[in-house]
Structures are given as structure tokens and as C-alpha cells.
Short mmCIF file of C-alpha atoms and ligand atoms in Angstrom, two decimals:
data_model
loop_
_atom_site.label_atom_id
_atom_site.label_comp_id
_atom_site.label_asym_id
_atom_site.label_seq_id
_atom_site.Cartn_x
_atom_site.Cartn_y
_atom_site.Cartn_z
CA MET A 1 62.09 -36.13 -1.65
CA THR A 2 59.64 -33.70 -0.31
CA GLU A 3 59.71 -31.81 -2.62
CA LEU A 4 59.02 -34.19 -5.04
CA LYS A 5 55.95 -34.91 -3.54
CA GLU A 6 55.02 -31.29 -3.05
CA THR A 7 55.53 -30.55 -6.79
CA GLU A 8 53.01 -34.48 -7.63
CA ILE A 9 50.24 -33.09 -5.60
CA GLN A 10 50.50 -30.13 -6.45
CA ASN A 11 50.31 -30.82 -9.75
CA ALA A 12 47.63 -33.99 -8.58
CA LEU A 13 46.09 -30.62 -7.94
CA SER A 14 46.03 -28.13 -10.35
CA ALA A 15 44.62 -31.08 -12.82
CA ALA A 16 40.95 -31.29 -10.49
CA ILE A 17 41.02 -28.21 -10.98
CA VAL A 18 41.48 -28.63 -14.58
CA ALA A 19 39.27 -30.78 -14.78
CA THR A 20 35.84 -29.77 -12.45
CA SER A 21 36.19 -26.23 -13.54
CA ASN A 22 33.27 -24.88 -14.88
CA ASP A 23 34.98 -22.27 -17.17
CA ALA A 24 36.44 -23.73 -20.15
CA ILE A 25 40.18 -24.40 -19.80
CA THR A 26 41.85 -24.26 -22.64
CA SER A 27 45.87 -23.43 -23.88
CA ALA A 28 47.48 -23.44 -27.86
CA SER A 29 50.56 -22.89 -29.18
CA LEU A 30 52.27 -19.06 -30.36
CA ASP A 31 50.73 -21.00 -34.00
CA GLY A 32 47.13 -21.36 -33.65
CA ILE A 33 46.88 -25.27 -32.76
CA VAL A 34 45.69 -26.32 -29.47
CA THR A 35 47.66 -28.16 -26.76
CA SER A 36 45.24 -28.48 -23.52
CA TRP A 37 41.12 -29.09 -23.91
CA ASN A 38 39.66 -29.75 -20.55
CA PRO A 39 35.52 -31.36 -20.17
CA ALA A 40 34.16 -28.18 -19.69
CA ALA A 41 35.27 -27.04 -22.89
CA GLN A 42 34.05 -29.98 -24.47
CA ARG A 43 31.06 -28.36 -22.75
CA ILE A 44 30.22 -25.39 -23.89
CA TYR A 45 31.94 -25.92 -27.25
CA GLY A 46 30.69 -29.66 -28.16
CA TYR A 47 34.00 -30.81 -29.52
CA SER A 48 36.55 -33.46 -26.85
CA ALA A 49 39.94 -33.47 -26.51
CA GLU A 50 40.45 -35.42 -29.55
CA GLU A 51 38.65 -33.35 -31.76
CA MET A 52 40.22 -30.38 -30.77
CA ILE A 53 43.45 -31.12 -29.46
CA GLY A 54 45.62 -31.06 -32.43
CA GLN A 55 43.05 -28.63 -33.86
CA PRO A 56 43.98 -24.77 -34.82
CA PHE A 57 42.01 -22.59 -32.47
CA SER A 58 40.88 -20.55 -35.11
CA VAL A 59 37.41 -23.60 -36.09
CA LEU A 60 36.27 -21.94 -32.88
CA VAL A 61 36.35 -17.93 -34.14
CA PRO A 62 33.18 -16.52 -35.79
CA SER A 63 34.30 -15.66 -39.83
CA GLY A 64 34.88 -11.81 -40.13
CA THR A 65 36.91 -11.67 -36.50
CA ALA A 66 40.61 -13.13 -37.28
CA ALA A 67 41.90 -9.88 -36.71
CA GLU A 68 40.71 -10.17 -33.30
CA VAL A 69 42.88 -13.68 -33.09
CA ALA A 70 45.74 -11.98 -34.38
CA ASN A 71 44.92 -8.85 -32.21
CA ILE A 72 45.50 -10.87 -28.46
CA LEU A 73 48.33 -13.38 -30.28
CA GLU A 74 49.93 -10.15 -30.37
CA LYS A 75 49.74 -9.18 -27.04
CA ILE A 76 50.52 -12.22 -25.32
CA ARG A 77 54.04 -12.92 -27.96
CA LYS A 78 54.95 -9.42 -26.10
CA GLY A 79 53.63 -11.36 -23.17
CA GLN A 80 51.05 -9.07 -21.79
CA SER A 81 47.81 -10.75 -20.88
CA ILE A 82 44.19 -10.17 -21.11
CA GLU A 83 41.54 -10.11 -19.15
CA HIS A 84 37.98 -9.44 -19.39
CA PHE A 85 37.92 -9.39 -22.99
CA GLU A 86 34.22 -10.85 -24.67
CA THR A 87 33.73 -12.17 -27.25
CA VAL A 88 31.15 -14.82 -30.21
CA ARG A 89 33.31 -18.30 -30.36
CA LEU A 90 31.20 -20.79 -32.99
CA ARG A 91 30.58 -24.30 -31.35
CA LYS A 92 30.89 -27.32 -32.69
CA ASP A 93 27.48 -27.31 -34.55
CA GLY A 94 27.93 -23.69 -35.68
CA SER A 95 25.39 -21.77 -32.66
CA ASP A 96 27.23 -18.72 -31.34
CA VAL A 97 28.11 -19.01 -27.76
CA PRO A 98 28.64 -15.55 -25.97
CA VAL A 99 31.93 -16.05 -23.71
CA SER A 100 34.07 -13.64 -21.77
CA MET A 101 37.85 -15.00 -21.98
CA ASN A 102 40.70 -14.53 -19.79
CA ILE A 103 44.56 -15.32 -21.48
CA SER A 104 47.69 -15.41 -20.76
CA PRO A 105 50.78 -16.88 -22.02
CA ILE A 106 52.85 -19.93 -21.05
CA HIS A 107 56.91 -19.49 -20.47
CA ASP A 108 59.04 -22.02 -20.96
CA LEU A 109 62.16 -22.25 -17.64
CA THR A 110 63.85 -19.66 -19.40
CA GLY A 111 60.53 -17.70 -19.66
CA ALA A 112 60.21 -17.43 -23.85
CA VAL A 113 56.28 -17.37 -24.79
CA ILE A 114 55.17 -20.33 -25.95
CA GLY A 115 51.74 -20.25 -26.28
CA ALA A 116 48.86 -19.10 -23.96
CA SER A 117 46.32 -20.60 -22.30
CA SER A 118 42.66 -19.22 -21.69
CA ILE A 119 40.04 -19.15 -19.02
CA THR A 120 36.74 -18.16 -20.99
CA ARG A 121 33.17 -18.73 -19.81
CA ASP A 122 30.22 -19.27 -20.90
CA MET A 123 28.12 -15.68 -20.99
CA THR A 124 24.82 -17.40 -22.31
CA GLU A 125 22.86 -17.51 -19.14
CA GLN A 126 24.91 -13.61 -18.07
CA ASN A 127 24.03 -12.89 -21.19
CA ARG A 128 20.54 -12.94 -20.40
CA THR A 129 20.13 -12.41 -17.14
CA GLU A 130 21.62 -9.40 -17.91
CA GLN A 131 18.68 -8.59 -21.19
CA LYS A 132 16.08 -9.41 -18.96
CA PHE A 133 17.23 -6.68 -16.35
CA ARG A 134 17.67 -4.09 -18.97
CA ALA A 135 14.35 -5.03 -20.18
CA THR A 136 13.16 -4.29 -16.35
CA VAL A 137 14.68 -1.24 -16.35
CA ASN A 138 14.13 -0.07 -19.53
CA SER A 139 10.54 -0.09 -19.47
CA ALA A 140 10.23 0.02 -15.41
CA PRO A 141 8.26 3.06 -15.14
CA ASN A 142 10.03 5.00 -12.36
CA ALA A 143 13.29 7.41 -13.63
CA ILE A 144 16.71 4.77 -12.17
CA LEU A 145 19.39 6.69 -12.81
CA ILE A 146 23.46 5.74 -12.02
CA VAL A 147 25.33 8.05 -9.78
CA ASP A 148 28.87 7.92 -10.01
CA LYS A 149 30.57 8.30 -6.49
CA THR A 150 31.47 12.44 -7.77
CA GLY A 151 27.87 13.16 -8.72
CA VAL A 152 27.83 12.80 -12.48
CA ILE A 153 25.28 10.95 -14.38
CA THR A 154 26.51 7.59 -15.67
CA PHE A 155 22.30 5.43 -16.86
CA ALA A 156 19.55 6.78 -17.14
CA ASN A 157 16.84 4.62 -18.21
CA PRO A 158 13.70 5.67 -20.79
CA GLN A 159 11.50 7.02 -17.32
CA THR A 160 14.33 9.86 -16.97
CA GLU A 161 13.51 11.14 -20.20
CA LYS A 162 9.56 11.24 -19.42
CA ILE A 163 9.81 12.33 -15.98
CA PHE A 164 12.92 15.61 -16.56
CA GLY A 165 12.25 16.58 -20.03
CA TYR A 166 16.31 15.91 -21.56
CA GLN A 167 16.53 14.12 -24.10
CA ARG A 168 20.07 10.54 -21.96
CA ASN A 169 22.57 12.60 -23.78
CA GLU A 170 21.87 16.35 -22.17
CA MET A 171 22.23 14.13 -18.61
CA LEU A 172 24.91 11.23 -19.33
CA GLY A 173 28.10 12.72 -17.40
CA GLN A 174 26.88 15.92 -16.05
CA PRO A 175 26.46 15.71 -12.32
CA ILE A 176 22.58 14.67 -10.99
CA GLU A 177 22.11 18.91 -9.65
CA LEU A 178 20.86 19.05 -13.51
CA LEU A 179 17.82 16.82 -12.14
CA ILE A 180 17.11 18.51 -8.72
CA PRO A 181 15.85 22.59 -7.59
CA SER A 182 19.57 24.92 -7.56
CA ARG A 183 17.95 26.22 -3.48
CA PHE A 184 18.48 21.99 -2.33
CA HIS A 185 21.89 22.43 -4.89
CA ALA A 186 23.77 22.93 -1.09
CA ASN A 187 23.06 20.74 0.37
CA HIS A 188 22.62 18.25 -1.80
CA SER A 189 26.14 17.66 -2.49
CA GLY A 190 26.99 17.63 1.69
CA LEU A 191 23.91 15.07 1.83
CA ARG A 192 25.37 13.07 -1.36
CA ASP A 193 29.06 12.66 0.37
CA GLY A 194 28.00 11.58 3.43
CA TYR A 195 25.57 8.96 1.81
CA LEU A 196 28.47 7.96 0.14
CA ALA A 197 30.58 7.44 2.80
CA HIS A 198 27.75 4.03 4.44
CA PRO A 199 26.16 3.63 1.55
CA HIS A 200 23.22 1.22 1.93
CA LEU A 201 19.22 1.34 0.60
CA ARG A 202 16.66 3.63 1.88
CA PRO A 203 14.00 5.99 0.45
CA MET A 204 15.86 9.20 0.24
CA GLY A 205 14.53 12.38 2.65
CA PRO A 206 14.02 15.67 1.79
CA VAL A 207 16.22 18.44 2.34
CA GLU A 208 16.75 19.87 5.08
CA GLY A 209 14.79 23.59 4.74
CA ALA A 210 12.26 21.64 2.49
CA ALA A 211 9.26 19.21 3.56
CA GLU A 212 9.44 17.31 1.13
CA LEU A 213 11.90 16.44 -2.00
CA TYR A 214 11.80 17.67 -5.77
CA GLY A 215 13.31 17.01 -9.18
CA ARG A 216 13.05 19.68 -11.64
CA ARG A 217 12.04 19.46 -14.88
CA LYS A 218 14.58 20.63 -18.55
CA ASP A 219 12.25 23.29 -18.98
CA GLY A 220 12.47 24.13 -15.10
CA HIS A 221 9.21 23.12 -13.75
CA GLU A 222 9.54 21.64 -10.66
CA PHE A 223 7.13 18.53 -9.55
CA PRO A 224 7.76 16.38 -5.56
CA ALA A 225 9.55 13.10 -5.94
CA ASP A 226 9.79 9.79 -4.20
CA VAL A 227 13.43 9.21 -4.53
CA SER A 228 14.80 5.74 -2.70
CA LEU A 229 18.81 5.35 -3.16
CA SER A 230 20.76 2.05 -3.51
CA PRO A 231 24.25 1.39 -3.81
CA ILE A 232 25.70 -0.67 -5.93
CA GLU A 233 29.42 -1.80 -7.93
CA THR A 234 30.24 -0.92 -10.78
CA THR A 235 32.62 -3.64 -12.99
CA ASP A 236 35.27 -0.80 -12.94
CA LYS A 237 34.67 -1.58 -8.98
CA HIS A 238 33.49 2.41 -8.50
CA ALA A 239 30.59 2.53 -5.27
CA SER A 240 28.04 4.28 -7.69
CA VAL A 241 24.49 4.98 -6.62
CA VAL A 242 20.94 3.45 -8.05
CA ALA A 243 18.74 6.55 -7.73
CA ILE A 244 14.70 5.09 -8.29
CA ILE A 245 13.10 8.59 -9.04
CA ARG A 246 8.99 8.77 -9.50
CA ASP A 247 6.94 11.48 -10.02
CA ALA A 248 4.80 11.85 -7.34
CA THR A 249 2.64 14.88 -7.69
CA GLU A 250 -0.55 11.97 -7.63
CA GLN A 251 0.16 10.71 -4.25
CA ARG A 252 1.43 13.89 -3.37
CA LYS A 253 -2.55 15.23 -4.12
CA ILE A 254 -4.13 11.81 -2.97
CA VAL A 255 -2.38 12.09 0.25
CA ARG A 256 -3.41 15.74 1.34
CA ARG A 257 -6.82 14.81 0.04
CA LEU A 258 -6.94 11.92 2.93
CA HIS A 259 -5.55 14.46 5.01
CA GLU A 260 -7.66 17.27 4.64
CA LEU A 261 -11.69 15.10 4.48
CA ASN A 262 -9.63 13.58 7.47
CA GLU A 263 -9.48 16.75 8.84
CA LEU A 264 -13.28 18.34 7.08
CA ARG A 265 -14.35 14.45 8.93
CA ASN A 266 -13.28 15.82 11.95
CA GLY A 267 -14.33 19.60 12.17
CA PHE A 268 -17.46 18.36 10.79
CA VAL A 269 -18.19 16.14 13.56
CA VAL A 270 -17.46 18.75 16.24
CA THR A 271 -18.83 21.37 14.24
CA VAL A 272 -22.54 19.16 13.67
CA ALA A 273 -22.67 17.79 17.20
CA HIS A 274 -22.56 21.53 18.46
CA ASP A 275 -25.42 22.55 15.67
CA LEU A 276 -27.94 19.65 16.80
CA ARG A 277 -27.82 19.67 20.79
CA ALA A 278 -29.71 23.50 20.90
CA PRO A 279 -32.36 22.39 18.60
CA MET A 280 -32.13 19.53 20.48
CA ASN A 281 -32.23 20.73 23.78
CA SER A 282 -35.12 22.56 22.88
CA ILE A 283 -37.29 19.53 21.67
CA SER A 284 -36.18 17.88 25.19
CA GLY A 285 -36.93 20.93 26.68
CA PHE A 286 -40.69 22.15 25.50
CA ALA A 287 -41.61 18.27 25.88
CA HIS A 288 -40.20 18.20 29.32
CA GLU A 289 -42.42 20.20 30.04
CA LEU A 290 -45.34 19.66 28.55
CA ILE A 291 -45.42 15.84 30.63
CA ASN A 292 -44.27 17.58 33.58
CA GLU A 293 -46.91 21.13 33.78
CA TRP A 294 -49.26 19.71 31.57
CA ASP A 295 -52.64 20.28 33.38
CA ALA A 296 -51.18 23.43 34.77
CA THR A 297 -50.30 24.77 30.76
CA GLU A 298 -53.16 26.68 30.19
CA ASP A 299 -53.58 26.05 26.21
CA SER A 300 -52.33 28.55 23.80
CA LYS A 301 -48.34 27.53 26.37
CA LYS A 302 -48.95 24.24 24.42
CA ILE A 303 -49.72 25.25 21.31
CA GLU A 304 -46.97 28.14 21.65
CA TYR A 305 -44.68 25.29 23.32
CA LEU A 306 -45.55 22.84 20.46
CA GLN A 307 -44.85 25.57 17.80
CA ILE A 308 -41.11 25.65 18.94
CA ILE A 309 -40.37 22.55 19.11
CA VAL A 310 -42.34 21.97 15.66
CA ARG A 311 -39.81 24.25 13.96
CA ASN A 312 -37.04 22.82 16.09
CA THR A 313 -37.46 19.97 14.62
CA GLU A 314 -38.03 20.92 10.82
CA HIS A 315 -34.64 22.54 11.67
CA LEU A 316 -33.01 19.86 12.77
CA ALA A 317 -35.08 17.49 9.51
CA GLU A 318 -33.57 20.48 7.08
CA PHE A 319 -29.68 20.19 9.24
CA VAL A 320 -29.86 16.94 8.77
CA GLU A 321 -30.26 16.53 5.47
CA LYS A 322 -27.36 19.88 4.50
CA VAL A 323 -25.00 17.91 6.19
CA PHE A 324 -25.77 14.58 3.51
CA GLN A 325 -25.97 16.95 1.81
CA VAL A 326 -22.15 17.73 1.73
CA ALA A 327 -20.73 14.77 2.89
CA ARG A 328 -22.75 13.17 -0.38
CA ILE A 329 -20.63 16.40 -2.31
CA GLU A 330 -17.75 15.75 -0.86
CA ALA A 331 -16.86 12.54 -1.16
CA GLY A 332 -18.01 12.63 -5.10
CA GLU A 333 -20.96 11.16 -5.23
CA PHE A 334 -23.67 14.34 -5.99
CA ALA A 335 -24.91 13.06 -9.66
CA TYR A 336 -25.82 16.28 -11.16
CA ASN A 337 -28.60 16.34 -14.57
CA ILE A 338 -27.26 18.50 -17.24
CA ARG A 339 -30.24 19.74 -20.27
CA PRO A 340 -31.27 22.83 -22.06
CA PHE A 341 -34.52 24.49 -20.62
CA ASP A 342 -35.49 27.78 -19.61
CA ILE A 343 -34.43 28.91 -15.99
CA ARG A 344 -37.19 31.17 -16.24
CA SER A 345 -40.04 28.66 -15.20
CA LEU A 346 -37.58 28.19 -11.58
CA VAL A 347 -37.70 31.98 -11.27
CA GLN A 348 -41.94 31.63 -11.96
CA ARG A 349 -42.65 28.98 -9.70
CA ALA A 350 -40.63 30.48 -6.97
CA LEU A 351 -43.06 33.14 -7.73
CA ASP A 352 -46.45 31.09 -7.22
CA GLU A 353 -44.56 28.91 -4.00
CA SER A 354 -44.36 33.00 -2.65
CA ALA A 355 -48.20 33.72 -3.64
CA SER A 356 -49.98 31.95 -1.33
CA THR A 357 -47.61 32.14 1.94
CA SER A 358 -46.34 35.75 1.61
CA ASP A 359 -46.58 38.96 -0.76
CA ARG A 360 -42.97 40.62 -0.22
CA LEU A 361 -42.14 38.23 -3.24
CA ARG A 362 -41.27 40.86 -6.82
CA PHE A 363 -40.20 38.99 -9.74
CA GLU A 364 -37.68 42.88 -11.82
CA LEU A 365 -36.81 41.19 -15.41
CA THR A 366 -34.32 43.65 -15.94
CA ALA A 367 -33.71 42.69 -19.39
CA PRO A 368 -36.91 41.84 -20.89
CA GLU A 369 -35.40 40.17 -24.20
CA VAL A 370 -33.48 37.60 -22.51
CA THR A 371 -33.73 34.28 -24.39
CA ALA A 372 -33.22 32.42 -20.64
CA ILE A 373 -33.10 28.48 -22.78
CA VAL A 374 -29.29 27.57 -19.93
CA LEU A 375 -27.86 24.06 -19.75
CA GLY A 376 -27.87 23.30 -16.72
CA ASP A 377 -29.54 21.04 -13.98
CA GLU A 378 -33.29 22.30 -13.25
CA ASP A 379 -33.85 20.45 -9.80
CA ARG A 380 -30.13 21.72 -7.64
CA LEU A 381 -30.73 25.55 -9.40
CA TRP A 382 -34.21 25.23 -7.70
CA GLN A 383 -33.01 24.51 -4.82
CA VAL A 384 -29.93 27.00 -4.74
CA LEU A 385 -32.95 29.86 -6.36
CA THR A 386 -35.29 28.76 -2.64
CA ASN A 387 -31.76 28.61 -0.33
CA LEU A 388 -31.18 32.67 -1.67
CA ILE A 389 -34.61 33.43 -0.91
CA SER A 390 -35.12 31.72 3.02
CA ASN A 391 -32.47 32.83 3.69
CA ALA A 392 -33.20 36.88 2.01
CA VAL A 393 -36.38 35.37 4.27
CA LYS A 394 -35.06 35.44 7.44
CA PHE A 395 -32.66 38.42 7.57
CA SER A 396 -34.60 41.02 6.38
CA PRO A 397 -37.66 42.84 7.82
CA ILE A 398 -41.35 41.48 6.76
CA GLU A 399 -42.42 44.42 6.06
CA GLU A 400 -39.54 44.49 3.15
CA PRO A 401 -39.99 43.00 -0.67
CA ILE A 402 -37.59 40.97 -2.20
CA VAL A 403 -36.28 41.29 -5.36
CA ILE A 404 -35.61 38.73 -8.30
CA GLY A 405 -34.16 40.01 -11.39
CA LEU A 406 -33.32 38.00 -13.86
CA SER A 407 -30.51 39.60 -17.22
CA CYS A 408 -29.27 37.60 -19.19
CA ILE A 409 -25.18 39.16 -19.28
CA ASP A 410 -22.31 37.78 -22.34
CA ASP A 411 -22.69 33.50 -22.55
CA SER A 412 -25.03 33.58 -19.39
CA VAL A 413 -28.75 33.89 -17.32
CA GLN A 414 -27.94 35.60 -14.35
CA ILE A 415 -30.38 35.43 -11.44
CA SER A 416 -30.10 37.49 -8.26
CA VAL A 417 -32.95 38.36 -4.97
CA MET A 418 -31.98 41.12 -2.85
CA ASP A 419 -33.42 41.97 0.14
CA ARG A 420 -33.41 45.21 2.22
CA GLY A 421 -32.02 43.15 5.00
CA ILE A 422 -29.72 43.12 7.87
CA GLY A 423 -26.53 43.23 4.95
CA ILE A 424 -22.87 41.21 5.36
CA ALA A 425 -20.61 42.82 6.83
CA ASN A 426 -17.24 43.76 4.19
CA GLY A 427 -14.57 40.73 6.75
CA ASP A 428 -17.28 38.43 6.67
CA MET A 429 -17.17 38.07 2.77
CA SER A 430 -14.02 35.93 2.75
CA THR A 431 -16.06 33.51 4.93
CA LEU A 432 -19.54 33.62 3.27
CA PHE A 433 -19.85 30.46 0.96
CA THR A 434 -17.35 28.34 2.91
CA LYS A 435 -18.52 25.92 5.08
CA PHE A 436 -20.26 26.64 8.13
CA GLY A 437 -19.15 29.94 7.31
CA ARG A 438 -22.24 31.87 9.93
CA VAL A 439 -20.87 35.20 10.45
CA SER A 440 -20.85 37.51 13.26
CA THR A 441 -22.77 40.75 11.14
CA LEU A 442 -26.00 39.62 13.14
CA GLY A 443 -24.97 41.73 16.48
CA ALA A 444 -28.55 41.15 18.67
CA ARG A 445 -30.55 38.74 15.87
CA LYS A 446 -30.31 35.08 16.36
CA ILE A 447 -31.64 33.31 13.77
CA PRO A 448 -30.62 29.31 13.59
CA GLY A 449 -28.29 28.17 10.73
CA SER A 450 -26.63 25.79 9.99
CA GLY A 451 -24.22 27.88 7.58
CA LEU A 452 -24.13 25.21 4.87
CA GLY A 453 -26.78 26.69 2.14
CA LEU A 454 -24.16 29.10 0.59
CA TYR A 455 -21.66 26.58 1.00
CA ILE A 456 -23.58 24.09 -1.37
CA CYS A 457 -25.35 26.59 -3.26
CA LYS A 458 -21.46 27.69 -4.69
CA THR A 459 -20.78 23.86 -4.74
CA LEU A 460 -23.91 23.34 -6.71
CA VAL A 461 -23.81 26.27 -9.05
CA GLU A 462 -19.64 25.59 -10.11
CA ALA A 463 -20.36 22.00 -11.22
CA GLN A 464 -22.30 23.11 -14.04
CA GLY A 465 -20.32 26.19 -14.82
CA GLY A 466 -21.22 29.38 -13.54
CA GLN A 467 -20.48 31.69 -10.61
CA ILE A 468 -22.48 32.68 -7.78
CA TRP A 469 -21.41 35.34 -5.66
CA CYS A 470 -22.98 38.29 -3.29
CA GLU A 471 -23.05 42.03 -2.78
CA SER A 472 -23.40 43.43 0.44
CA ASN A 473 -24.54 47.00 1.84
CA PRO A 474 -24.08 46.29 6.12
CA GLY A 475 -27.56 47.28 7.18
CA ARG A 476 -29.25 48.59 4.12
CA GLY A 477 -29.83 44.77 2.52
CA SER A 478 -27.92 42.39 0.57
CA THR A 479 -28.68 40.92 -3.24
CA PHE A 480 -27.28 36.98 -3.88
CA THR A 481 -26.02 36.47 -7.37
CA PHE A 482 -25.55 33.09 -9.76
CA ALA A 483 -25.25 33.38 -13.41
CA ILE A 484 -25.63 29.60 -15.35
CA PRO A 485 -23.85 28.99 -19.20
CA VAL A 486 -26.82 29.80 -22.14
CA ALA A 487 -27.66 26.56 -23.85
CA ARG A 488 -26.18 26.71 -27.75
P1 LIG B 501 -27.52 29.33 7.11
O1 LIG B 501 -28.15 27.57 7.44
O2 LIG B 501 -27.32 29.33 8.52
O3 LIG B 501 -27.96 30.58 6.71
P2 LIG B 501 -25.98 29.82 4.73
O4 LIG B 501 -24.88 29.34 4.39
O5 LIG B 501 -26.95 29.53 3.72
O6 LIG B 501 -26.59 28.89 6.01
O7 LIG B 501 -25.47 31.93 4.04
C1 LIG B 501 -24.58 31.58 5.87
C2 LIG B 501 -24.70 33.17 7.19
O8 LIG B 501 -24.63 33.40 5.97
C3 LIG B 501 -25.98 33.32 7.54
O9 LIG B 501 -25.41 32.22 9.21
C4 LIG B 501 -25.79 35.36 7.28
O10 LIG B 501 -25.27 35.43 8.80
C5 LIG B 501 -25.06 34.93 6.01
N1 LIG B 501 -25.84 35.22 5.11
C6 LIG B 501 -26.93 34.42 3.97
N2 LIG B 501 -27.64 35.02 3.25
C7 LIG B 501 -27.56 36.42 3.70
C8 LIG B 501 -28.85 37.48 4.20
N3 LIG B 501 -29.30 38.02 2.87
N4 LIG B 501 -28.65 38.13 4.28
C9 LIG B 501 -27.74 38.44 5.95
N5 LIG B 501 -27.07 37.30 5.45
C10 LIG B 501 -26.96 35.99 5.09
#
């Protein structure tokens, strides 16, 4: 009695499950005639139970796949089940429906196979999602790789080919180390095993001994890489890892540049503050002296103090102007007006201007037949030339001449400014053109300066495709030369 009741309950439960299942649950005899058909089967295929029961199952099978059905029946007859069988079936309206089927034999009480039951899932939605996922993976801007737990690449998206230079078939089945510089291999396999033991989503940190992660292309070229790892379980139940890899070359450059700019700014602030202090102290000191001791100070002294104040003010203005210029250069905001012009006009202007104040400047045309039409920014080059001349004036005795030379060598015009001054020690040459590159050669002579002039000159000349350099003999003088490309 109780047993009977339990069987009834079991049957009722089974019937309820079949009736409410989202999957089609159907059965057929061994000769392919449908024997049961649940509501989900009607939803998926469009046929009602009345329409299908007693009909051959083959109405659901698209033409051309008859062999598939024969195969299934063959297995069922042998008592075998078929799992996750992905195929296409026909709906009543003639359209295709992608399905995944689990088919099992039905046995009678003697154990003989008398038919087959199948649970069929409509894969339309899942396939759509998978297609979307595949499209996303294929069009992703990053390399996406799947690596199994032994470190073998089992999937690579098209971007992986671009980033690493390998064809997909050259990567699939290969160890992931194929894409990692060999010096990291030893550490990497240990880290990989460690990760697979405790997989979780995370960005990958650099391998020990390296500041950054690197990828290696097929051509051997290495690039900094950002890698993010995430564990997945594939359909075969094997743990794998999805690695998303981005070529971080540009980003690292930007980060490095930001870092440099930050350092630069800090250094700049300290140096600028320091360099402003001396002339400001001097201005303030002499101004106070004049205010406090006006009556007691002789007129000639007053003039002298005022001249010192004016000189220091001019020096401050010049310094601030250079600082501004450097800031604009560093920010990439410096515009150049490059066009052909006769560079001899620059030299002539320099000679004319100096003639009114001193007769120290001489002009020497090294090659008289020089065609001096260059391609450059006249105003910027004027700034370079006057800076070199003012340095020559500052760093050489008043009685010594300063010689400007002009020559044409290969495809450029060279202008040199030669003095017979204090010169520059060999050890100072490397810092000469750097920012705040004031050199130590000066000895007892303390000549004020920003240490920015030559740095600006170098930047201006190089931005115009030119070069600037210095040759010097300590104690005997220096020659600064810049070369600008000839206009074609
Ligand atoms: P500053 O404004 O200090 O002159 P520059 O960048 O123009 O800055 O020059 C950097 C340093 O190079 C100078 O402080 C000086 O020590 C050295 N220098 C530049 N030109 C000459 C020169 N003609 N003779 C000797 N030393 C020079």
C-alpha cells in the first residue's frame, strides 16, 4: 500500500517535471515513431503532442542528416547514451533550431531496449550569446589567450597574432613560454603553477628580478606588457586561465614621461627658487641701503647701487623669460616658423648691433661662395646666435675679439662663435647643454647666469633638424657651432 503510494508520488513528480521542464522531453520507439511529447517540445518545435505522437521523429530532421539519426539509433540499440549532442532540427514552420540533446535508451522490465528518450535544449539564445562573446573576443583590442593548466595555449584571438607576430596555428598547442622572454622562463612556470593552485582574477605582477612584465614577439622583439589573468572552467571541466595581454609600450612611455615631468618640475622649482634668491637679495639689500642711508650716501655710490639694482632686475627678467621658454618647450607648446631664408642676414644683424656697443665682434667667412639659404626659423636662430655671442662676451676678457664664422659643409650651413676666453674643462662638456648645466670651470670668476641658455639653444636648433656643439681649450677659449640644413 505504502509502496504503491510512493510509486504514485514518484510518477506524479516525474509527470510534473516533464510538464514544466524548459527542455523538450520526448521519447520514440526504436523504429523512430514519437511516443511522448511534453509542452516544452511543443514550444521548441511548434508541433503539439497530438500532432507528433505516432508520427516519425524524422519530420524534425533536416534533409541531409539522415545518417546522423541512423547513428544515434544504432548506439541506442546497443544500450548506449549520447550526451551533449549538438545538432540542428526543423521546426513546424520549416525554420532551423540549434539544439543540444541528451539521448538515452528506454529498457523494458527484461532490460531489452525498446526505445529512446531525449532531453533537448533550444540553443538559440546560448548560441547568440556565444556568437556575441566570440565577436567581442575577436574584435578585442587586446590579445586574449586561453592557457590550460599545463601551460599550453589552447585559444588565441586575432589580436594575439598582431601583438606577437605568430599565426594562430603556430601558438595553439605550444607552451605559453613561447610568448615570454627566455630569461623569465624559469620563474614563470613556478608562478603559473602557483596561480593555478589558487586561481582568481588579478592583474599579473612582474616576474621576480624584473621591474616590468614583458612579452616576446616572433621576431624576438620584446615589449612591456600588461597582463590580467582570470580562471575559467572549460566544457571539458579542465581549469584554464584566460590571459588578457596589452602592449603597454605607449602607456609605459607616458608614465615615464609623467614621472620625468614631475621630477623636472620639482627640480625646476628648487633651482629656480635658488637662482632667484641671489639677485633678489641683492636688489633688496641695495634698495634698503639707499632708503636707510640716503643722506649719508655719496651721489656716486647712489648711482652705483642703482646700477646694481638695474643689472640684477634685468638679469631676473632674462632668467624668468628663459624659465618660461623652457616650460613651454617642455610642454611641447613651442611653435616654429620654418621657411627658407638667408642666414647671412643673421650674422650681419649681429655685427651691426654689436658695432654700436663694442668693436669686439669680427666676421670671418670661411667659404666665400657659400649659399646660405637655410630652412629654419629666423627668430629662433637669432636667439641662438645672440645667446652664443653674449656667452662669448661674458666668458672672455674685454680686450679679446669674438669671431663669427660662416661655412657650408655638406648639406648644412655652419655658424660658429669663437672666443678667446676662459674655456670649458673637458669634464664639463657633457653637462654643458643640459638644463641648469652651469659648469665648474669658472674658478674665481663668478659670472651670473641661468644655466638654461645652452639648453634652450640646443632644443631650438635640434627642433629645426640642426645640431649644436662646442670645442674648447680651457684657458684659451671656446668655439660654439650650430649647423642648419640648407634649403633645397
Ligand atoms: P648661462 O645663462 O649660465 O650662461 P648657458 O646655458 O648659456 O647658461 O651656459 C651654461 C654654462 O656654460 C655657463 O654658465 C658657462 O659656465 C658655460 N659657458 C657657456 N658659454 C661659454 C663660453 N663661451 N666660454 C666659457 N664657458 C661658457
